[in-house]
């Protein structure tokens, strides 16, 4: 299975329109807490916050597959390998790895959100200004 690449705008529209879809944010818990995260209220809270790598060593999360399955069961009541899973990280790198991993675990509709939550650096070394979920004005919040 190959992972499909998708923009943040197209991802948001897909999540709003397709009830058999979920957003899987694979950033660290530290990123969720300090940078913010997607507000999923416009797509009936189908959001999974599940780190692909664990801070501070940034090693792969050994429980990723099990936690993904249990999170999907919690959202949908079961695990359907046809569910559209849209993976997001800061800029699209880790989420692409996680999407490929999920695809190799048998999930058939995996997407990587190419510019992620914060997007590319601008000329001043700042993220969240050029592209990404935040820069596009899509719903997000902080704790």
mmCIF file of N, CA and C in Angstrom:
data_model
loop_
_atom_site.group_PDB
_atom_site.id
_atom_site.type_symbol
_atom_site.label_atom_id
_atom_site.label_comp_id
_atom_site.label_asym_id
_atom_site.label_seq_id
_atom_site.Cartn_x
_atom_site.Cartn_y
_atom_site.Cartn_z
ATOM 1 N N UNK A 1 0.845 -1.182 0.000
ATOM 2 C CA UNK A 1 0.000 0.000 0.000
ATOM 3 C C UNK A 1 0.890 1.244 0.000
ATOM 4 N N UNK A 2 0.487 2.222 -0.743
ATOM 5 C CA UNK A 2 1.241 3.467 -0.731
ATOM 6 C C UNK A 2 0.460 4.534 0.025
ATOM 7 N N UNK A 3 1.201 5.423 0.638
ATOM 8 C CA UNK A 3 0.611 6.516 1.392
ATOM 9 C C UNK A 3 0.317 7.662 0.430
ATOM 10 N N UNK A 4 -0.879 8.198 0.533
ATOM 11 C CA UNK A 4 -1.258 9.338 -0.299
ATOM 12 C C UNK A 4 -0.861 10.633 0.410
ATOM 13 N N UNK A 5 -0.381 11.604 -0.350
ATOM 14 C CA UNK A 5 -0.013 12.908 0.194
ATOM 15 C C UNK A 5 -1.206 13.847 0.025
ATOM 16 N N UNK A 6 -1.478 14.668 1.050
ATOM 17 C CA UNK A 6 -2.656 15.533 1.032
ATOM 18 C C UNK A 6 -2.317 16.869 1.694
ATOM 19 N N UNK A 7 -2.908 17.949 1.201
ATOM 20 C CA UNK A 7 -2.704 19.266 1.807
ATOM 21 C C UNK A 7 -3.558 19.395 3.066
ATOM 22 N N UNK A 8 -3.240 20.379 3.897
ATOM 23 C CA UNK A 8 -4.033 20.582 5.107
ATOM 24 C C UNK A 8 -5.475 20.955 4.765
ATOM 25 N N UNK A 9 -5.669 21.773 3.746
ATOM 26 C CA UNK A 9 -7.027 22.177 3.368
ATOM 27 C C UNK A 9 -7.844 20.975 2.897
ATOM 28 N N UNK A 10 -7.247 20.140 2.047
ATOM 29 C CA UNK A 10 -7.961 18.954 1.566
ATOM 30 C C UNK A 10 -8.205 17.962 2.700
ATOM 31 N N UNK A 11 -7.251 17.863 3.624
ATOM 32 C CA UNK A 11 -7.424 16.978 4.781
ATOM 33 C C UNK A 11 -8.608 17.436 5.627
ATOM 34 N N UNK A 12 -8.681 18.730 5.893
ATOM 35 C CA UNK A 12 -9.776 19.271 6.697
ATOM 36 C C UNK A 12 -11.126 19.001 6.034
ATOM 37 N N UNK A 13 -11.214 19.212 4.727
ATOM 38 C CA UNK A 13 -12.464 18.950 4.000
ATOM 39 C C UNK A 13 -12.825 17.467 4.048
ATOM 40 N N UNK A 14 -11.844 16.597 3.860
ATOM 41 C CA UNK A 14 -12.102 15.156 3.909
ATOM 42 C C UNK A 14 -12.623 14.763 5.290
ATOM 43 N N UNK A 15 -11.992 15.272 6.342
ATOM 44 C CA UNK A 15 -12.417 14.950 7.706
ATOM 45 C C UNK A 15 -13.846 15.423 7.979
ATOM 46 N N UNK A 16 -14.209 16.574 7.461
ATOM 47 C CA UNK A 16 -15.572 17.086 7.667
ATOM 48 C C UNK A 16 -16.600 16.270 6.899
ATOM 49 N N UNK A 17 -16.241 15.777 5.720
ATOM 50 C CA UNK A 17 -17.205 15.116 4.844
ATOM 51 C C UNK A 17 -17.296 13.608 5.035
ATOM 52 N N UNK A 18 -16.226 12.967 5.472
ATOM 53 C CA UNK A 18 -16.187 11.502 5.544
ATOM 54 C C UNK A 18 -16.160 11.056 7.003
ATOM 55 N N UNK A 19 -17.280 10.520 7.466
ATOM 56 C CA UNK A 19 -17.387 10.077 8.858
ATOM 57 C C UNK A 19 -16.518 8.858 9.164
ATOM 58 N N UNK A 20 -16.018 8.192 8.135
ATOM 59 C CA UNK A 20 -15.122 7.048 8.335
ATOM 60 C C UNK A 20 -13.673 7.494 8.113
ATOM 61 N N UNK A 21 -13.324 8.610 8.755
ATOM 62 C CA UNK A 21 -11.965 9.141 8.681
ATOM 63 C C UNK A 21 -11.567 9.649 10.059
ATOM 64 N N UNK A 22 -10.263 9.700 10.301
ATOM 65 C CA UNK A 22 -9.755 10.216 11.571
ATOM 66 C C UNK A 22 -8.409 10.886 11.336
ATOM 67 N N UNK A 23 -8.150 11.916 12.129
ATOM 68 C CA UNK A 23 -6.861 12.596 12.112
ATOM 69 C C UNK A 23 -5.988 11.986 13.197
ATOM 70 N N UNK A 24 -4.780 11.570 12.828
ATOM 71 C CA UNK A 24 -3.829 10.993 13.781
ATOM 72 C C UNK A 24 -2.639 11.945 13.861
ATOM 73 N N UNK A 25 -2.557 12.693 14.958
ATOM 74 C CA UNK A 25 -1.453 13.630 15.169
ATOM 75 C C UNK A 25 -0.349 12.871 15.890
ATOM 76 N N UNK A 26 0.808 12.736 15.235
ATOM 77 C CA UNK A 26 1.877 11.879 15.756
ATOM 78 C C UNK A 26 3.015 12.671 16.401
ATOM 79 N N UNK A 27 2.784 13.953 16.702
ATOM 80 C CA UNK A 27 3.805 14.739 17.395
ATOM 81 C C UNK A 27 3.930 14.256 18.839
ATOM 82 N N UNK A 28 4.895 14.793 19.565
ATOM 83 C CA UNK A 28 5.104 14.396 20.958
ATOM 84 C C UNK A 28 4.067 15.062 21.866
ATOM 85 N N UNK A 29 3.912 14.510 23.065
ATOM 86 C CA UNK A 29 3.010 15.123 24.037
ATOM 87 C C UNK A 29 3.469 16.538 24.366
ATOM 88 N N UNK A 30 4.785 16.763 24.364
ATOM 89 C CA UNK A 30 5.317 18.096 24.629
ATOM 90 C C UNK A 30 4.850 19.084 23.553
ATOM 91 N N UNK A 31 4.856 18.647 22.304
ATOM 92 C CA UNK A 31 4.372 19.512 21.219
ATOM 93 C C UNK A 31 2.879 19.803 21.372
ATOM 94 N N UNK A 32 2.092 18.783 21.721
ATOM 95 C CA UNK A 32 0.657 19.007 21.930
ATOM 96 C C UNK A 32 0.452 20.078 23.003
ATOM 97 N N UNK A 33 1.204 19.957 24.105
ATOM 98 C CA UNK A 33 1.016 20.845 25.246
ATOM 99 C C UNK A 33 1.527 22.257 25.014
ATOM 100 N N UNK A 34 2.654 22.410 24.328
ATOM 101 C CA UNK A 34 3.276 23.726 24.200
ATOM 102 C C UNK A 34 2.984 24.441 22.887
ATOM 103 N N UNK A 35 2.732 23.705 21.810
ATOM 104 C CA UNK A 35 2.513 24.315 20.493
ATOM 105 C C UNK A 35 1.030 24.386 20.158
ATOM 106 N N UNK A 36 0.261 23.427 20.655
ATOM 107 C CA UNK A 36 -1.160 23.366 20.364
ATOM 108 C C UNK A 36 -1.502 22.143 19.535
ATOM 109 N N UNK A 37 -2.780 21.986 19.261
ATOM 110 C CA UNK A 37 -3.255 20.833 18.504
ATOM 111 C C UNK A 37 -4.551 21.199 17.801
ATOM 112 N N UNK A 38 -4.922 20.372 16.858
ATOM 113 C CA UNK A 38 -6.129 20.591 16.062
ATOM 114 C C UNK A 38 -7.361 20.558 16.956
ATOM 115 N N UNK A 39 -8.275 21.484 16.722
ATOM 116 C CA UNK A 39 -9.581 21.447 17.369
ATOM 117 C C UNK A 39 -10.490 20.613 16.464
ATOM 118 N N UNK A 40 -10.873 19.405 16.908
ATOM 119 C CA UNK A 40 -11.614 18.486 16.040
ATOM 120 C C UNK A 40 -13.134 18.645 16.077
ATOM 121 N N UNK A 41 -13.636 19.715 16.659
ATOM 122 C CA UNK A 41 -15.089 19.835 16.830
ATOM 123 C C UNK A 41 -15.847 19.842 15.503
ATOM 124 N N UNK A 42 -15.218 20.305 14.416
ATOM 125 C CA UNK A 42 -15.915 20.338 13.126
ATOM 126 C C UNK A 42 -15.923 18.990 12.418
ATOM 127 N N UNK A 43 -15.193 18.016 12.959
ATOM 128 C CA UNK A 43 -15.270 16.662 12.394
ATOM 129 C C UNK A 43 -15.502 15.642 13.506
ATOM 130 N N UNK A 44 -16.459 15.967 14.352
ATOM 131 C CA UNK A 44 -16.975 15.118 15.438
ATOM 132 C C UNK A 44 -15.887 14.437 16.259
ATOM 133 N N UNK A 45 -14.870 15.213 16.583
ATOM 134 C CA UNK A 45 -13.830 14.792 17.528
ATOM 135 C C UNK A 45 -13.109 13.506 17.146
ATOM 136 N N UNK A 46 -12.975 13.251 15.859
ATOM 137 C CA UNK A 46 -12.252 12.061 15.407
ATOM 138 C C UNK A 46 -10.756 12.383 15.314
ATOM 139 N N UNK A 47 -10.162 12.608 16.487
ATOM 140 C CA UNK A 47 -8.754 12.986 16.599
ATOM 141 C C UNK A 47 -8.047 12.021 17.531
ATOM 142 N N UNK A 48 -6.896 11.534 17.077
ATOM 143 C CA UNK A 48 -6.041 10.671 17.894
ATOM 144 C C UNK A 48 -4.732 11.423 18.114
ATOM 145 N N UNK A 49 -4.365 11.646 19.377
ATOM 146 C CA UNK A 49 -3.067 12.228 19.717
ATOM 147 C C UNK A 49 -2.169 11.070 20.132
ATOM 148 N N UNK A 50 -1.262 10.686 19.248
ATOM 149 C CA UNK A 50 -0.470 9.476 19.449
ATOM 150 C C UNK A 50 0.952 9.676 18.927
ATOM 151 N N UNK A 51 1.914 9.917 19.820
ATOM 152 C CA UNK A 51 3.288 10.147 19.369
ATOM 153 C C UNK A 51 3.874 8.959 18.604
ATOM 154 N N UNK A 52 4.480 9.271 17.471
ATOM 155 C CA UNK A 52 5.226 8.278 16.695
ATOM 156 C C UNK A 52 6.585 8.044 17.343
ATOM 157 N N UNK A 53 7.181 9.106 17.882
ATOM 158 C CA UNK A 53 8.460 9.026 18.574
ATOM 159 C C UNK A 53 8.284 9.599 19.973
ATOM 160 N N UNK A 54 9.073 9.074 20.912
ATOM 161 C CA UNK A 54 8.952 9.495 22.301
ATOM 162 C C UNK A 54 10.100 10.431 22.676
ATOM 163 N N UNK A 55 9.745 11.585 23.223
ATOM 164 C CA UNK A 55 10.694 12.599 23.665
ATOM 165 C C UNK A 55 11.323 12.156 24.984
ATOM 166 N N UNK A 56 12.595 12.408 25.282
ATOM 167 C CA UNK A 56 13.539 13.237 24.539
ATOM 168 C C UNK A 56 14.424 12.456 23.560
ATOM 169 N N UNK A 57 14.447 11.135 23.659
ATOM 170 C CA UNK A 57 15.338 10.362 22.783
ATOM 171 C C UNK A 57 14.833 10.283 21.348
ATOM 172 N N UNK A 58 13.540 10.515 21.156
ATOM 173 C CA UNK A 58 12.890 10.460 19.842
ATOM 174 C C UNK A 58 13.009 9.078 19.204
ATOM 175 N N UNK A 59 12.940 8.037 20.055
ATOM 176 C CA UNK A 59 12.900 6.682 19.528
ATOM 177 C C UNK A 59 11.455 6.338 19.176
ATOM 178 N N UNK A 60 11.302 5.397 18.254
ATOM 179 C CA UNK A 60 9.969 4.993 17.820
ATOM 180 C C UNK A 60 9.157 4.480 19.004
ATOM 181 N N UNK A 61 7.909 4.869 19.054
ATOM 182 C CA UNK A 61 6.990 4.445 20.099
ATOM 183 C C UNK A 61 6.679 2.960 19.908
ATOM 184 N N UNK A 62 7.132 2.086 20.833
ATOM 185 C CA UNK A 62 6.909 0.651 20.650
ATOM 186 C C UNK A 62 5.442 0.241 20.753
ATOM 187 N N UNK A 63 4.609 1.088 21.313
ATOM 188 C CA UNK A 63 3.184 0.785 21.475
ATOM 189 C C UNK A 63 2.316 1.467 20.419
ATOM 190 N N UNK A 64 2.949 2.025 19.390
ATOM 191 C CA UNK A 64 2.194 2.807 18.404
ATOM 192 C C UNK A 64 1.056 1.999 17.780
ATOM 193 N N UNK A 65 1.334 0.812 17.284
ATOM 194 C CA UNK A 65 0.303 0.004 16.610
ATOM 195 C C UNK A 65 -0.841 -0.339 17.562
ATOM 196 N N UNK A 66 -0.510 -0.782 18.774
ATOM 197 C CA UNK A 66 -1.549 -1.136 19.747
ATOM 198 C C UNK A 66 -2.370 0.082 20.160
ATOM 199 N N UNK A 67 -1.685 1.211 20.382
ATOM 200 C CA UNK A 67 -2.393 2.424 20.792
ATOM 201 C C UNK A 67 -3.269 2.975 19.672
ATOM 202 N N UNK A 68 -2.809 2.854 18.431
ATOM 203 C CA UNK A 68 -3.620 3.296 17.302
ATOM 204 C C UNK A 68 -4.901 2.470 17.232
ATOM 205 N N UNK A 69 -4.757 1.165 17.341
ATOM 206 C CA UNK A 69 -5.928 0.285 17.288
ATOM 207 C C UNK A 69 -6.910 0.599 18.411
ATOM 208 N N UNK A 70 -6.417 0.749 19.635
ATOM 209 C CA UNK A 70 -7.328 1.021 20.754
ATOM 210 C C UNK A 70 -7.978 2.399 20.620
ATOM 211 N N UNK A 71 -7.253 3.377 20.092
ATOM 212 C CA UNK A 71 -7.834 4.711 19.877
ATOM 213 C C UNK A 71 -8.936 4.666 18.829
ATOM 214 N N UNK A 72 -8.719 3.915 17.763
ATOM 215 C CA UNK A 72 -9.746 3.794 16.722
ATOM 216 C C UNK A 72 -10.975 3.059 17.249
ATOM 217 N N UNK A 73 -10.760 2.049 18.091
ATOM 218 C CA UNK A 73 -11.899 1.351 18.716
ATOM 219 C C UNK A 73 -12.700 2.313 19.583
ATOM 220 N N UNK A 74 -11.994 3.193 20.285
ATOM 221 C CA UNK A 74 -12.667 4.157 21.151
ATOM 222 C C UNK A 74 -13.514 5.141 20.333
ATOM 223 N N UNK A 75 -12.996 5.568 19.192
ATOM 224 C CA UNK A 75 -13.715 6.533 18.347
ATOM 225 C C UNK A 75 -14.867 5.881 17.591
ATOM 226 N N UNK A 76 -14.593 4.735 16.964
ATOM 227 C CA UNK A 76 -15.553 4.130 16.034
ATOM 228 C C UNK A 76 -16.297 2.916 16.596
ATOM 229 N N UNK A 77 -15.832 2.372 17.714
ATOM 230 C CA UNK A 77 -16.454 1.173 18.268
ATOM 231 C C UNK A 77 -15.837 -0.109 17.758
ATOM 232 N N UNK A 78 -15.046 -0.013 16.690
ATOM 233 C CA UNK A 78 -14.341 -1.171 16.136
ATOM 234 C C UNK A 78 -13.162 -0.648 15.318
ATOM 235 N N UNK A 79 -12.399 -1.552 14.741
ATOM 236 C CA UNK A 79 -11.287 -1.164 13.876
ATOM 237 C C UNK A 79 -11.605 -1.628 12.469
ATOM 238 N N UNK A 80 -11.741 -0.678 11.580
ATOM 239 C CA UNK A 80 -11.998 -0.942 10.171
ATOM 240 C C UNK A 80 -10.740 -0.542 9.410
ATOM 241 N N UNK A 81 -10.069 -1.500 8.809
ATOM 242 C CA UNK A 81 -8.822 -1.223 8.091
ATOM 243 C C UNK A 81 -9.047 -0.359 6.851
ATOM 244 N N UNK A 82 -10.322 -0.089 6.499
ATOM 245 C CA UNK A 82 -10.646 0.794 5.377
ATOM 246 C C UNK A 82 -10.797 2.256 5.815
ATOM 247 N N UNK A 83 -10.809 2.505 7.118
ATOM 248 C CA UNK A 83 -10.933 3.871 7.617
ATOM 249 C C UNK A 83 -9.833 4.741 7.030
ATOM 250 N N UNK A 84 -10.194 5.955 6.642
ATOM 251 C CA UNK A 84 -9.195 6.899 6.131
ATOM 252 C C UNK A 84 -8.470 7.509 7.326
ATOM 253 N N UNK A 85 -7.171 7.259 7.396
ATOM 254 C CA UNK A 85 -6.341 7.782 8.475
ATOM 255 C C UNK A 85 -5.440 8.871 7.917
ATOM 256 N N UNK A 86 -5.583 10.073 8.448
ATOM 257 C CA UNK A 86 -4.813 11.225 7.994
ATOM 258 C C UNK A 86 -3.778 11.549 9.064
ATOM 259 N N UNK A 87 -2.519 11.345 8.750
ATOM 260 C CA UNK A 87 -1.431 11.500 9.713
ATOM 261 C C UNK A 87 -0.815 12.890 9.610
ATOM 262 N N UNK A 88 -0.556 13.487 10.779
ATOM 263 C CA UNK A 88 0.002 14.835 10.841
ATOM 264 C C UNK A 88 1.114 14.890 11.884
ATOM 265 N N UNK A 89 2.164 15.662 11.581
ATOM 266 C CA UNK A 89 3.182 15.991 12.574
ATOM 267 C C UNK A 89 3.488 17.478 12.434
ATOM 268 N N UNK A 90 4.688 17.901 12.784
ATOM 269 C CA UNK A 90 5.030 19.319 12.689
ATOM 270 C C UNK A 90 5.075 19.793 11.240
ATOM 271 N N UNK A 91 5.807 19.030 10.387
ATOM 272 C CA UNK A 91 5.996 19.473 9.001
ATOM 273 C C UNK A 91 5.765 18.384 7.961
ATOM 274 N N UNK A 92 5.474 17.161 8.371
ATOM 275 C CA UNK A 92 5.159 16.098 7.419
ATOM 276 C C UNK A 92 6.129 14.935 7.364
ATOM 277 N N UNK A 93 7.256 15.012 8.043
ATOM 278 C CA UNK A 93 8.246 13.933 8.004
ATOM 279 C C UNK A 93 7.883 12.734 8.861
ATOM 280 N N UNK A 94 7.688 12.967 10.159
ATOM 281 C CA UNK A 94 7.326 11.869 11.064
ATOM 282 C C UNK A 94 5.982 11.273 10.684
ATOM 283 N N UNK A 95 5.056 12.124 10.269
ATOM 284 C CA UNK A 95 3.729 11.612 9.902
ATOM 285 C C UNK A 95 3.802 10.715 8.678
ATOM 286 N N UNK A 96 4.710 11.010 7.763
ATOM 287 C CA UNK A 96 4.873 10.142 6.596
ATOM 288 C C UNK A 96 5.398 8.772 7.027
ATOM 289 N N UNK A 97 6.352 8.766 7.967
ATOM 290 C CA UNK A 97 6.860 7.495 8.506
ATOM 291 C C UNK A 97 5.743 6.719 9.192
ATOM 292 N N UNK A 98 4.966 7.398 10.025
ATOM 293 C CA UNK A 98 3.877 6.738 10.753
ATOM 294 C C UNK A 98 2.803 6.222 9.795
ATOM 295 N N UNK A 99 2.501 6.984 8.764
ATOM 296 C CA UNK A 99 1.506 6.555 7.773
ATOM 297 C C UNK A 99 1.983 5.315 7.031
ATOM 298 N N UNK A 100 3.264 5.277 6.675
ATOM 299 C CA UNK A 100 3.820 4.083 6.025
ATOM 300 C C UNK A 100 3.779 2.885 6.956
ATOM 301 N N UNK A 101 4.080 3.105 8.230
ATOM 302 C CA UNK A 101 4.014 2.032 9.221
ATOM 303 C C UNK A 101 2.583 1.488 9.313
ATOM 304 N N UNK A 102 1.605 2.391 9.418
ATOM 305 C CA UNK A 102 0.199 1.962 9.509
ATOM 306 C C UNK A 102 -0.220 1.218 8.248
ATOM 307 N N UNK A 103 0.233 1.693 7.114
ATOM 308 C CA UNK A 103 -0.063 1.012 5.851
ATOM 309 C C UNK A 103 0.497 -0.405 5.867
ATOM 310 N N UNK A 104 1.709 -0.560 6.379
ATOM 311 C CA UNK A 104 2.320 -1.892 6.491
ATOM 312 C C UNK A 104 1.613 -2.771 7.514
ATOM 313 N N UNK A 105 0.862 -2.153 8.433
ATOM 314 C CA UNK A 105 0.059 -2.903 9.409
ATOM 315 C C UNK A 105 -1.306 -3.285 8.842
ATOM 316 N N UNK A 106 -1.570 -2.923 7.592
ATOM 317 C CA UNK A 106 -2.809 -3.338 6.946
ATOM 318 C C UNK A 106 -3.864 -2.265 6.765
ATOM 319 N N UNK A 107 -3.620 -1.054 7.274
ATOM 320 C CA UNK A 107 -4.577 0.033 7.048
ATOM 321 C C UNK A 107 -4.475 0.452 5.587
ATOM 322 N N UNK A 108 -5.601 0.476 4.908
ATOM 323 C CA UNK A 108 -5.602 0.603 3.450
ATOM 324 C C UNK A 108 -5.703 2.032 2.931
ATOM 325 N N UNK A 109 -6.088 2.980 3.762
ATOM 326 C CA UNK A 109 -6.289 4.362 3.315
ATOM 327 C C UNK A 109 -5.533 5.333 4.214
ATOM 328 N N UNK A 110 -4.223 5.359 4.052
ATOM 329 C CA UNK A 110 -3.370 6.218 4.872
ATOM 330 C C UNK A 110 -2.932 7.438 4.068
ATOM 331 N N UNK A 111 -3.030 8.587 4.700
ATOM 332 C CA UNK A 111 -2.665 9.861 4.086
ATOM 333 C C UNK A 111 -1.626 10.557 4.958
ATOM 334 N N UNK A 112 -0.699 11.258 4.325
ATOM 335 C CA UNK A 112 0.241 12.112 5.028
ATOM 336 C C UNK A 112 -0.112 13.562 4.726
ATOM 337 N N UNK A 113 -0.314 14.351 5.768
ATOM 338 C CA UNK A 113 -0.587 15.778 5.599
ATOM 339 C C UNK A 113 0.758 16.474 5.416
ATOM 340 N N UNK A 114 1.015 16.929 4.187
ATOM 341 C CA UNK A 114 2.373 17.270 3.766
ATOM 342 C C UNK A 114 3.024 18.454 4.473
ATOM 343 N N UNK A 115 2.294 19.443 4.904
ATOM 344 C CA UNK A 115 2.953 20.560 5.592
ATOM 345 C C UNK A 115 2.721 20.532 7.098
ATOM 346 N N UNK A 116 1.993 19.542 7.575
ATOM 347 C CA UNK A 116 1.826 19.330 9.000
ATOM 348 C C UNK A 116 1.106 20.451 9.741
ATOM 349 N N UNK A 117 1.333 20.486 11.038
ATOM 350 C CA UNK A 117 0.661 21.450 11.907
ATOM 351 C C UNK A 117 1.298 22.832 11.819
ATOM 352 N N UNK A 118 2.637 22.879 11.763
ATOM 353 C CA UNK A 118 3.337 24.166 11.786
ATOM 354 C C UNK A 118 3.909 24.597 10.447
ATOM 355 N N UNK A 119 4.195 23.662 9.560
ATOM 356 C CA UNK A 119 4.694 24.009 8.239
ATOM 357 C C UNK A 119 6.154 24.414 8.191
ATOM 358 N N UNK A 120 6.525 24.994 7.070
ATOM 359 C CA UNK A 120 7.910 25.355 6.769
ATOM 360 C C UNK A 120 8.364 26.583 7.554
ATOM 361 N N UNK A 121 9.685 26.720 7.662
ATOM 362 C CA UNK A 121 10.271 27.918 8.256
ATOM 363 C C UNK A 121 10.167 29.085 7.277
ATOM 364 N N UNK A 122 9.880 30.277 7.802
ATOM 365 C CA UNK A 122 9.915 31.464 6.952
ATOM 366 C C UNK A 122 11.328 32.055 6.975
ATOM 367 N N UNK A 123 11.516 33.216 6.375
ATOM 368 C CA UNK A 123 12.841 33.843 6.306
ATOM 369 C C UNK A 123 13.392 34.241 7.667
ATOM 370 N N UNK A 124 12.531 34.303 8.676
ATOM 371 C CA UNK A 124 12.946 34.667 10.029
ATOM 372 C C UNK A 124 13.098 33.442 10.931
ATOM 373 N N UNK A 125 13.037 32.246 10.340
ATOM 374 C CA UNK A 125 13.186 31.016 11.110
ATOM 375 C C UNK A 125 11.975 30.663 11.944
ATOM 376 N N UNK A 126 10.799 31.127 11.548
ATOM 377 C CA UNK A 126 9.576 30.862 12.299
ATOM 378 C C UNK A 126 8.665 29.922 11.525
ATOM 379 N N UNK A 127 8.043 29.008 12.247
ATOM 380 C CA UNK A 127 7.046 28.120 11.649
ATOM 381 C C UNK A 127 5.648 28.691 11.907
ATOM 382 N N UNK A 128 4.673 28.137 11.200
ATOM 383 C CA UNK A 128 3.292 28.554 11.414
ATOM 384 C C UNK A 128 2.930 29.845 10.706
ATOM 385 N N UNK A 129 3.775 30.279 9.777
ATOM 386 C CA UNK A 129 3.530 31.542 9.072
ATOM 387 C C UNK A 129 3.285 31.336 7.578
ATOM 388 N N UNK A 130 3.868 30.289 6.979
ATOM 389 C CA UNK A 130 3.810 30.082 5.528
ATOM 390 C C UNK A 130 2.745 29.063 5.146
ATOM 391 N N UNK A 131 2.856 27.878 5.716
ATOM 392 C CA UNK A 131 1.929 26.798 5.396
ATOM 393 C C UNK A 131 1.694 25.983 6.658
ATOM 394 N N UNK A 132 0.986 24.897 6.542
ATOM 395 C CA UNK A 132 0.636 24.101 7.712
ATOM 396 C C UNK A 132 -0.747 24.468 8.233
ATOM 397 N N UNK A 133 -1.244 23.640 9.128
ATOM 398 C CA UNK A 133 -2.601 23.767 9.668
ATOM 399 C C UNK A 133 -2.832 25.151 10.270
ATOM 400 N N UNK A 134 -1.909 25.593 11.133
ATOM 401 C CA UNK A 134 -2.074 26.882 11.814
ATOM 402 C C UNK A 134 -2.069 28.044 10.827
ATOM 403 N N UNK A 135 -1.084 28.072 9.929
ATOM 404 C CA UNK A 135 -0.945 29.185 8.984
ATOM 405 C C UNK A 135 -2.135 29.289 8.042
ATOM 406 N N UNK A 136 -2.796 28.173 7.788
ATOM 407 C CA UNK A 136 -3.957 28.179 6.886
ATOM 408 C C UNK A 136 -5.240 28.595 7.595
ATOM 409 N N UNK A 137 -5.137 28.892 8.889
ATOM 410 C CA UNK A 137 -6.298 29.372 9.627
ATOM 411 C C UNK A 137 -7.314 28.306 9.964
ATOM 412 N N UNK A 138 -6.882 27.053 9.970
ATOM 413 C CA UNK A 138 -7.791 25.959 10.319
ATOM 414 C C UNK A 138 -7.906 25.873 11.843
ATOM 415 N N UNK A 139 -8.980 25.273 12.362
ATOM 416 C CA UNK A 139 -9.230 25.310 13.806
ATOM 417 C C UNK A 139 -8.189 24.547 14.626
ATOM 418 N N UNK A 140 -7.665 25.239 15.633
ATOM 419 C CA UNK A 140 -6.710 24.637 16.557
ATOM 420 C C UNK A 140 -6.841 25.336 17.904
ATOM 421 N N UNK A 141 -6.217 24.743 18.908
ATOM 422 C CA UNK A 141 -6.275 25.323 20.251
ATOM 423 C C UNK A 141 -5.033 24.944 21.035
ATOM 424 N N UNK A 142 -4.894 25.585 22.184
ATOM 425 C CA UNK A 142 -3.823 25.250 23.115
ATOM 426 C C UNK A 142 -4.447 24.898 24.449
ATOM 427 N N UNK A 143 -3.691 24.130 25.241
ATOM 428 C CA UNK A 143 -4.188 23.756 26.570
ATOM 429 C C UNK A 143 -4.084 24.931 27.507
#
